[in-house]
PDB file of C-alpha atoms and ligand atoms in Angstrom:
ATOM      1  CA  UNK A   1     -22.015 -17.591  52.503  1.00  0.00           C
ATOM      2  CA  UNK A   2     -21.372 -21.240  53.123  1.00  0.00           C
ATOM      3  CA  UNK A   3     -21.281 -23.283  56.143  1.00  0.00           C
ATOM      4  CA  UNK A   4     -17.553 -24.087  55.504  1.00  0.00           C
ATOM      5  CA  UNK A   5     -16.849 -20.051  55.286  1.00  0.00           C
ATOM      6  CA  UNK A   6     -18.784 -19.145  58.552  1.00  0.00           C
ATOM      7  CA  UNK A   7     -17.144 -22.001  60.212  1.00  0.00           C
ATOM      8  CA  UNK A   8     -13.459 -20.850  58.787  1.00  0.00           C
ATOM      9  CA  UNK A   9     -14.367 -17.208  59.935  1.00  0.00           C
ATOM     10  CA  UNK A  10     -15.563 -18.404  63.267  1.00  0.00           C
ATOM     11  CA  UNK A  11     -12.319 -20.235  63.692  1.00  0.00           C
ATOM     12  CA  UNK A  12     -10.140 -17.415  62.701  1.00  0.00           C
ATOM     13  CA  UNK A  13     -11.924 -14.933  64.963  1.00  0.00           C
ATOM     14  CA  UNK A  14     -11.492 -17.905  67.883  1.00  0.00           C
ATOM     15  CA  UNK A  15      -7.648 -18.251  66.821  1.00  0.00           C
ATOM     16  CA  UNK A  16      -7.068 -14.396  67.209  1.00  0.00           C
ATOM     17  CA  UNK A  17      -7.672 -14.800  71.110  1.00  0.00           C
ATOM     18  CA  UNK A  18      -5.248 -17.398  71.296  1.00  0.00           C
ATOM     19  CA  UNK A  19      -1.858 -15.480  70.478  1.00  0.00           C
ATOM     20  CA  UNK A  20       1.223 -17.745  69.970  1.00  0.00           C
ATOM     21  CA  UNK A  21       0.318 -20.794  69.328  1.00  0.00           C
ATOM     22  CA  UNK A  22      -1.750 -19.997  66.349  1.00  0.00           C
ATOM     23  CA  UNK A  23       0.788 -17.979  64.745  1.00  0.00           C
ATOM     24  CA  UNK A  24       2.358 -21.462  64.005  1.00  0.00           C
ATOM     25  CA  UNK A  25      -0.762 -22.914  62.151  1.00  0.00           C
ATOM     26  CA  UNK A  26      -1.384 -22.271  58.616  1.00  0.00           C
ATOM     27  CA  UNK A  27      -4.269 -23.509  56.191  1.00  0.00           C
ATOM     28  CA  UNK A  28      -4.513 -23.341  52.623  1.00  0.00           C
ATOM     29  CA  UNK A  29      -7.198 -24.623  50.378  1.00  0.00           C
ATOM     30  CA  UNK A  30      -6.981 -26.175  47.086  1.00  0.00           C
ATOM     31  CA  UNK A  31      -9.553 -26.595  44.270  1.00  0.00           C
ATOM     32  CA  UNK A  32     -11.126 -28.560  41.109  1.00  0.00           C
ATOM     33  CA  UNK A  33      -9.460 -25.864  39.035  1.00  0.00           C
ATOM     34  CA  UNK A  34      -5.871 -27.155  40.269  1.00  0.00           C
ATOM     35  CA  UNK A  35      -5.233 -23.983  42.186  1.00  0.00           C
ATOM     36  CA  UNK A  36      -4.098 -23.306  45.609  1.00  0.00           C
ATOM     37  CA  UNK A  37      -6.022 -20.388  47.345  1.00  0.00           C
ATOM     38  CA  UNK A  38      -2.801 -18.603  48.056  1.00  0.00           C
ATOM     39  CA  UNK A  39       0.854 -18.318  46.896  1.00  0.00           C
ATOM     40  CA  UNK A  40       2.448 -17.685  50.275  1.00  0.00           C
ATOM     41  CA  UNK A  41       2.335 -19.504  53.479  1.00  0.00           C
ATOM     42  CA  UNK A  42       4.251 -17.509  56.394  1.00  0.00           C
ATOM     43  CA  UNK A  43       5.063 -18.465  60.042  1.00  0.00           C
ATOM     44  CA  UNK A  44       7.492 -17.001  62.211  1.00  0.00           C
ATOM     45  CA  UNK A  45      10.773 -18.462  62.739  1.00  0.00           C
ATOM     46  CA  UNK A  46      10.212 -18.691  66.400  1.00  0.00           C
ATOM     47  CA  UNK A  47       7.601 -21.497  65.715  1.00  0.00           C
ATOM     48  CA  UNK A  48       9.336 -24.840  66.757  1.00  0.00           C
ATOM     49  CA  UNK A  49       6.353 -26.672  65.297  1.00  0.00           C
ATOM     50  CA  UNK A  50       3.942 -25.766  62.682  1.00  0.00           C
ATOM     51  CA  UNK A  51       0.507 -27.131  61.742  1.00  0.00           C
ATOM     52  CA  UNK A  52      -0.418 -27.066  58.111  1.00  0.00           C
ATOM     53  CA  UNK A  53      -3.968 -27.881  57.014  1.00  0.00           C
ATOM     54  CA  UNK A  54      -5.086 -28.504  53.641  1.00  0.00           C
ATOM     55  CA  UNK A  55      -8.931 -28.257  52.429  1.00  0.00           C
ATOM     56  CA  UNK A  56      -9.833 -29.395  49.043  1.00  0.00           C
ATOM     57  CA  UNK A  57     -12.740 -27.577  48.152  1.00  0.00           C
ATOM     58  CA  UNK A  58     -13.768 -29.070  44.863  1.00  0.00           C
ATOM     59  CA  UNK A  59     -15.692 -32.633  44.638  1.00  0.00           C
ATOM     60  CA  UNK A  60     -13.274 -34.403  42.302  1.00  0.00           C
ATOM     61  CA  UNK A  61     -11.544 -37.925  43.645  1.00  0.00           C
ATOM     62  CA  UNK A  62      -8.156 -38.044  44.948  1.00  0.00           C
ATOM     63  CA  UNK A  63      -7.200 -40.236  41.920  1.00  0.00           C
ATOM     64  CA  UNK A  64      -8.063 -37.528  39.328  1.00  0.00           C
ATOM     65  CA  UNK A  65      -7.554 -34.176  41.255  1.00  0.00           C
ATOM     66  CA  UNK A  66      -5.926 -35.205  44.295  1.00  0.00           C
ATOM     67  CA  UNK A  67      -3.842 -32.279  46.383  1.00  0.00           C
ATOM     68  CA  UNK A  68      -1.397 -32.300  48.826  1.00  0.00           C
ATOM     69  CA  UNK A  69       1.208 -29.916  50.211  1.00  0.00           C
ATOM     70  CA  UNK A  70       4.900 -30.665  50.107  1.00  0.00           C
ATOM     71  CA  UNK A  71       7.249 -28.266  51.806  1.00  0.00           C
ATOM     72  CA  UNK A  72      10.838 -28.256  50.682  1.00  0.00           C
ATOM     73  CA  UNK A  73      13.700 -25.884  49.622  1.00  0.00           C
ATOM     74  CA  UNK A  74      12.901 -23.939  46.518  1.00  0.00           C
ATOM     75  CA  UNK A  75      15.842 -25.174  44.646  1.00  0.00           C
ATOM     76  CA  UNK A  76      14.451 -28.716  45.318  1.00  0.00           C
ATOM     77  CA  UNK A  77      10.897 -28.453  43.891  1.00  0.00           C
ATOM     78  CA  UNK A  78      11.377 -29.835  40.470  1.00  0.00           C
ATOM     79  CA  UNK A  79      13.242 -32.668  41.863  1.00  0.00           C
ATOM     80  CA  UNK A  80      10.798 -33.422  44.757  1.00  0.00           C
ATOM     81  CA  UNK A  81       8.169 -33.361  42.016  1.00  0.00           C
ATOM     82  CA  UNK A  82       9.625 -35.857  39.760  1.00  0.00           C
ATOM     83  CA  UNK A  83      10.484 -38.262  42.322  1.00  0.00           C
ATOM     84  CA  UNK A  84       7.077 -37.994  43.581  1.00  0.00           C
ATOM     85  CA  UNK A  85       5.532 -38.751  40.548  1.00  0.00           C
ATOM     86  CA  UNK A  86       7.266 -41.936  40.498  1.00  0.00           C
ATOM     87  CA  UNK A  87       6.308 -42.786  44.064  1.00  0.00           C
ATOM     88  CA  UNK A  88       2.941 -42.996  43.488  1.00  0.00           C
ATOM     89  CA  UNK A  89      -0.469 -42.301  45.086  1.00  0.00           C
ATOM     90  CA  UNK A  90       0.274 -45.126  47.612  1.00  0.00           C
ATOM     91  CA  UNK A  91       3.412 -42.656  48.961  1.00  0.00           C
ATOM     92  CA  UNK A  92       1.158 -39.783  48.485  1.00  0.00           C
ATOM     93  CA  UNK A  93       3.469 -38.796  45.601  1.00  0.00           C
ATOM     94  CA  UNK A  94       6.293 -38.099  47.795  1.00  0.00           C
ATOM     95  CA  UNK A  95       9.651 -40.288  47.525  1.00  0.00           C
ATOM     96  CA  UNK A  96       9.886 -42.325  51.109  1.00  0.00           C
ATOM     97  CA  UNK A  97      12.369 -41.099  53.052  1.00  0.00           C
ATOM     98  CA  UNK A  98      12.937 -38.086  50.937  1.00  0.00           C
ATOM     99  CA  UNK A  99      15.454 -35.879  53.102  1.00  0.00           C
ATOM    100  CA  UNK A 100      14.697 -32.599  50.816  1.00  0.00           C
ATOM    101  CA  UNK A 101      11.070 -32.678  51.871  1.00  0.00           C
ATOM    102  CA  UNK A 102      10.364 -31.106  55.412  1.00  0.00           C
ATOM    103  CA  UNK A 103       6.787 -31.923  55.741  1.00  0.00           C
ATOM    104  CA  UNK A 104       3.866 -33.158  53.831  1.00  0.00           C
ATOM    105  CA  UNK A 105       0.171 -33.921  53.696  1.00  0.00           C
ATOM    106  CA  UNK A 106      -1.384 -37.066  52.323  1.00  0.00           C
ATOM    107  CA  UNK A 107      -3.456 -36.773  49.122  1.00  0.00           C
ATOM    108  CA  UNK A 108      -6.631 -35.763  49.382  1.00  0.00           C
ATOM    109  CA  UNK A 109      -9.860 -35.430  47.043  1.00  0.00           C
ATOM    110  CA  UNK A 110     -12.951 -33.082  47.047  1.00  0.00           C
ATOM    111  CA  UNK A 111     -14.344 -32.474  50.371  1.00  0.00           C
ATOM    112  CA  UNK A 112     -11.522 -33.554  52.294  1.00  0.00           C
ATOM    113  CA  UNK A 113      -8.871 -31.847  54.743  1.00  0.00           C
ATOM    114  CA  UNK A 114      -5.649 -33.309  55.932  1.00  0.00           C
ATOM    115  CA  UNK A 115      -3.155 -31.673  58.496  1.00  0.00           C
ATOM    116  CA  UNK A 116       0.170 -32.232  59.655  1.00  0.00           C
ATOM    117  CA  UNK A 117       2.142 -30.916  62.507  1.00  0.00           C
ATOM    118  CA  UNK A 118       5.808 -30.793  61.854  1.00  0.00           C
ATOM    119  CA  UNK A 119       9.064 -29.740  63.500  1.00  0.00           C
ATOM    120  CA  UNK A 120      11.019 -26.816  61.930  1.00  0.00           C
ATOM    121  CA  UNK A 121      14.305 -28.202  63.559  1.00  0.00           C
ATOM    122  CA  UNK A 122      15.893 -28.576  60.245  1.00  0.00           C
ATOM    123  CA  UNK A 123      14.866 -25.308  58.611  1.00  0.00           C
ATOM    124  CA  UNK A 124      16.833 -22.067  59.047  1.00  0.00           C
ATOM    125  CA  UNK A 125      15.070 -18.526  59.824  1.00  0.00           C
ATOM    126  CA  UNK A 126      14.867 -16.696  56.448  1.00  0.00           C
ATOM    127  CA  UNK A 127      15.474 -19.888  54.292  1.00  0.00           C
ATOM    128  CA  UNK A 128      14.099 -20.390  50.740  1.00  0.00           C
ATOM    129  CA  UNK A 129      11.313 -22.622  50.994  1.00  0.00           C
ATOM    130  CA  UNK A 130       8.427 -23.516  48.929  1.00  0.00           C
ATOM    131  CA  UNK A 131       5.321 -25.393  48.933  1.00  0.00           C
ATOM    132  CA  UNK A 132       4.157 -27.711  46.153  1.00  0.00           C
ATOM    133  CA  UNK A 133       1.050 -30.134  45.265  1.00  0.00           C
ATOM    134  CA  UNK A 134       3.273 -33.287  44.223  1.00  0.00           C
ATOM    135  CA  UNK A 135       0.341 -34.988  42.391  1.00  0.00           C
ATOM    136  CA  UNK A 136       1.779 -35.524  39.040  1.00  0.00           C
ATOM    137  CA  UNK A 137       1.456 -32.665  36.670  1.00  0.00           C
ATOM    138  CA  UNK A 138       0.332 -30.187  39.422  1.00  0.00           C
ATOM    139  CA  UNK A 139       3.882 -28.753  40.912  1.00  0.00           C
ATOM    140  CA  UNK A 140       4.637 -26.864  37.912  1.00  0.00           C
ATOM    141  CA  UNK A 141       1.483 -24.883  38.914  1.00  0.00           C
ATOM    142  CA  UNK A 142       0.438 -25.552  42.462  1.00  0.00           C
ATOM    143  CA  UNK A 143       3.380 -24.110  44.364  1.00  0.00           C
ATOM    144  CA  UNK A 144       4.283 -20.938  46.483  1.00  0.00           C
ATOM    145  CA  UNK A 145       6.580 -19.551  48.876  1.00  0.00           C
ATOM    146  CA  UNK A 146       6.590 -20.985  52.399  1.00  0.00           C
ATOM    147  CA  UNK A 147       7.891 -18.158  54.543  1.00  0.00           C
ATOM    148  CA  UNK A 148       9.697 -19.006  57.872  1.00  0.00           C
ATOM    149  CA  UNK A 149      11.266 -15.744  59.483  1.00  0.00           C
TER     150      UNK A 149
HETATM  151 CU1   CU B   1      -2.804 -31.022  43.307  1.00  0.00          CU
END
């Protein structure tokens, strides 16, 4: 068992004692294999704020195997992915001011973590949301459902 895994396990056990706020915190891992650890992230629609943490468990640098998490409407996945490509690494592969994007973490490389806390004000309970990695070429594979219900 790796130290990281032990730390995560301890954190999870700790979180179960603090009921409400922890329901609004989600985390996901991404690897050098261009994969997310889950295809569903879920928070209750009662969360006014959500904290999302991404851990890159690989070792490759951000320039070649960078990952982020971008939350958008499922219908906008392709458009956000394509626009993100042109936005470049300096913009974390997210078009600046993209109003189709509810939240995103910065692009990180292996061994790094990134968190974002965002307001769910613009989201509707039961809406059709997805998360993607907007690194060029990744969004077609690295995606899943973001449940807000
Ligand atoms: Cu990626």
